[in-house]
Amino acid sequence: MQLSQNGISNKKEWLDKGYALPEYDRQKMIENTRKNPEWVHFGAGNIFRAFQAAVAQQLLNKGITDTGIIVVEGFDYEIIEKMYRPHDDLSILVTLKNDGNIEKTVIGSIAESCILDSDNDAEYGRLKEIFRSDSLKMATFTITEKGYSLSDGKGELLPSVAADYEKGPDKPSSYIGKVTSLLYERFISGAKPIAMVSTDNCSHNGDKLYAAVSAFAGEWVKRGLADKGFKDYINDPSKVSFPWSMIDKITPRPDPSVEEMLKKDDIEGLENVITSKKTYVAPFVNAEESEYLVIEDMFPAGRGELEKGGLIFTDRETVDKVEKMKVCTCLNPLHTSLAVFGCLLGYTKISDEMKDEDLKGLIEEIGYKEGLPVVVDPGVLNPKEFIDTVLNVRIPNPFMPDTPQRIATDTSQKLAIRFGETIKNYMINKKDMADLKLIPLVFAGWIRYLMAVDDEGKSFELSPDPLLATVTPYAEGIDKCDRDKLKDRLMPLLKNDKIFGVDLEEAGLSDKVLDYLSEMLKGNGAVRDTLHKSVSALQ
């Protein structure tokens, strides 16, 4: 069996092995999309193939639309050259359900794959043609938060961006420079409307995309390299909109066990390709079943009936509430809690932690008892039902190969949002800080984690974090400090509102953190003892 247009023409062979196939005339869909493109997507990675492309397939299967998606890759061209095109832009979505059932779907909604290479006249010419199309309604993005950055860690313009500012929209080399040049093509062909929709997992993502694009437009106009009306076009939401969105779906790196399962179905050529840019890509994507995409409904050129594919359209304020619900309470803080204690207790799989009654009790208490009371209900998603799904379906899913070590990455950057916002809400609403019993335990656990020694006294490698050099010195030798010395040593850290979101001393939580940490430093097994005692006292 081959994953190609010709290969799936033998429908019975695929259906007999449990694969769902496209239920529409794919060749006709491709022709319709090429003539009248409506949806372009930048970023050809796993989340796109598992989510946006799958939504498009649902709409095609139901006859709601007759056009698919044109996908564009601008970071790693080999994804298109070595994976998409050899398989006729088809891929396999393997949905790993919590109950052990597996769904296998051949996704055929991608009508065309393009490379964002301004030095390739054929590739770039085709993209310009697409952006001149009257029919084009939206461009969506999954290029990661880093993709919108125009400067480096020192705040200096990236060399490619600085060069593009000088060169103008003809042949830019930076990612956003190319995107903006395509928008310029749409502008000079009649200032046609379009929605530019970031669906990356970052706060206020639409603003990040707007800031990057408008910076280019402003520079090009200022330097006389673009028509002065272009800047007005970008700044006119009735012409170009930059909606906010909140996306949530886990799509880990292609898993070897899934590859082996598919090989048993006699599918050829399933091996991962590791590109020269170290991207891992395979003809299949493994993903969880749960998925959420909430989008601000700002589409100046109109949009398809995407809500019939499960997407939620609302206003900006509601998107913001949904994001805060997820990031500050209902998912991310629970993941971070499991990451910190998972590393200390020797776990290598998040789902296994949910079999540990202490850890399960920890995140249930943080989610339901400490966080939920101060969550603003966004209306479009119920916060309690969201946590229920997280705790009972998503995190315990044994088929999702996620690790505490991966989630512990950049923890110093996450604590302020994932826990600090809850503390702030307690302060604003004048709630009793004594009710926050286990969030301080997680803070203590993180400081204990910085020692890079697990609960059995074995050294482990800390996950990457840009502030490791700043925060790890606080943890050096703390196991030899008494309670007073511990306070003297750690108070500057505990008062750092950039890390914790608030000054923990001012919030009245620093002593609680120090008490927990003192208990955890009593020797091997002390982390487990402190965790067990703290959680059991609340049950």
CSV table of C-alpha atoms in Angstrom, one decimal, residues 18 63 104 122 144 150 168 178 234 245 257 261 274 296 302 306 333-334 350 355 370 379 398 413 420 438 459 470 476:
chain,number,residue,atom,x,y,z
A,18,GLY,CA,-9.7,0.5,9.0
A,63,GLY,CA,-20.2,18.9,1.0
A,104,LYS,CA,-6.7,6.2,11.1
A,122,ALA,CA,8.2,29.6,-10.1
A,144,THR,CA,5.5,29.2,16.3
A,150,LEU,CA,11.9,40.5,14.0
A,168,GLY,CA,11.7,46.4,-0.2
A,178,LYS,CA,7.9,37.5,2.4
A,234,ILE,CA,-2.6,47.0,6.6
A,245,SER,CA,-7.2,32.9,18.5
A,257,SER,CA,5.1,2.6,18.1
A,261,MET,CA,1.4,-0.2,13.8
A,274,ILE,CA,15.1,14.3,9.4
A,296,GLU,CA,-12.1,36.2,16.9
A,302,GLY,CA,-15.9,36.4,4.6
A,306,LEU,CA,-15.7,26.5,9.7
A,333,PRO,CA,-0.6,25.0,35.5
A,334,LEU,CA,-1.5,21.3,35.9
A,350,ILE,CA,3.1,12.3,31.9
A,355,LYS,CA,-1.6,6.7,38.2
A,370,GLU,CA,-7.4,26.7,44.0
A,379,GLY,CA,-19.2,31.3,28.0
A,398,PRO,CA,-1.3,6.3,27.8
A,413,GLN,CA,9.2,31.7,31.9
A,420,GLY,CA,0.9,34.2,39.2
A,438,LEU,CA,-0.6,23.6,46.9
A,459,SER,CA,21.6,13.7,39.5
A,470,THR,CA,20.4,33.1,37.0
A,476,GLU,CA,23.3,25.5,45.4
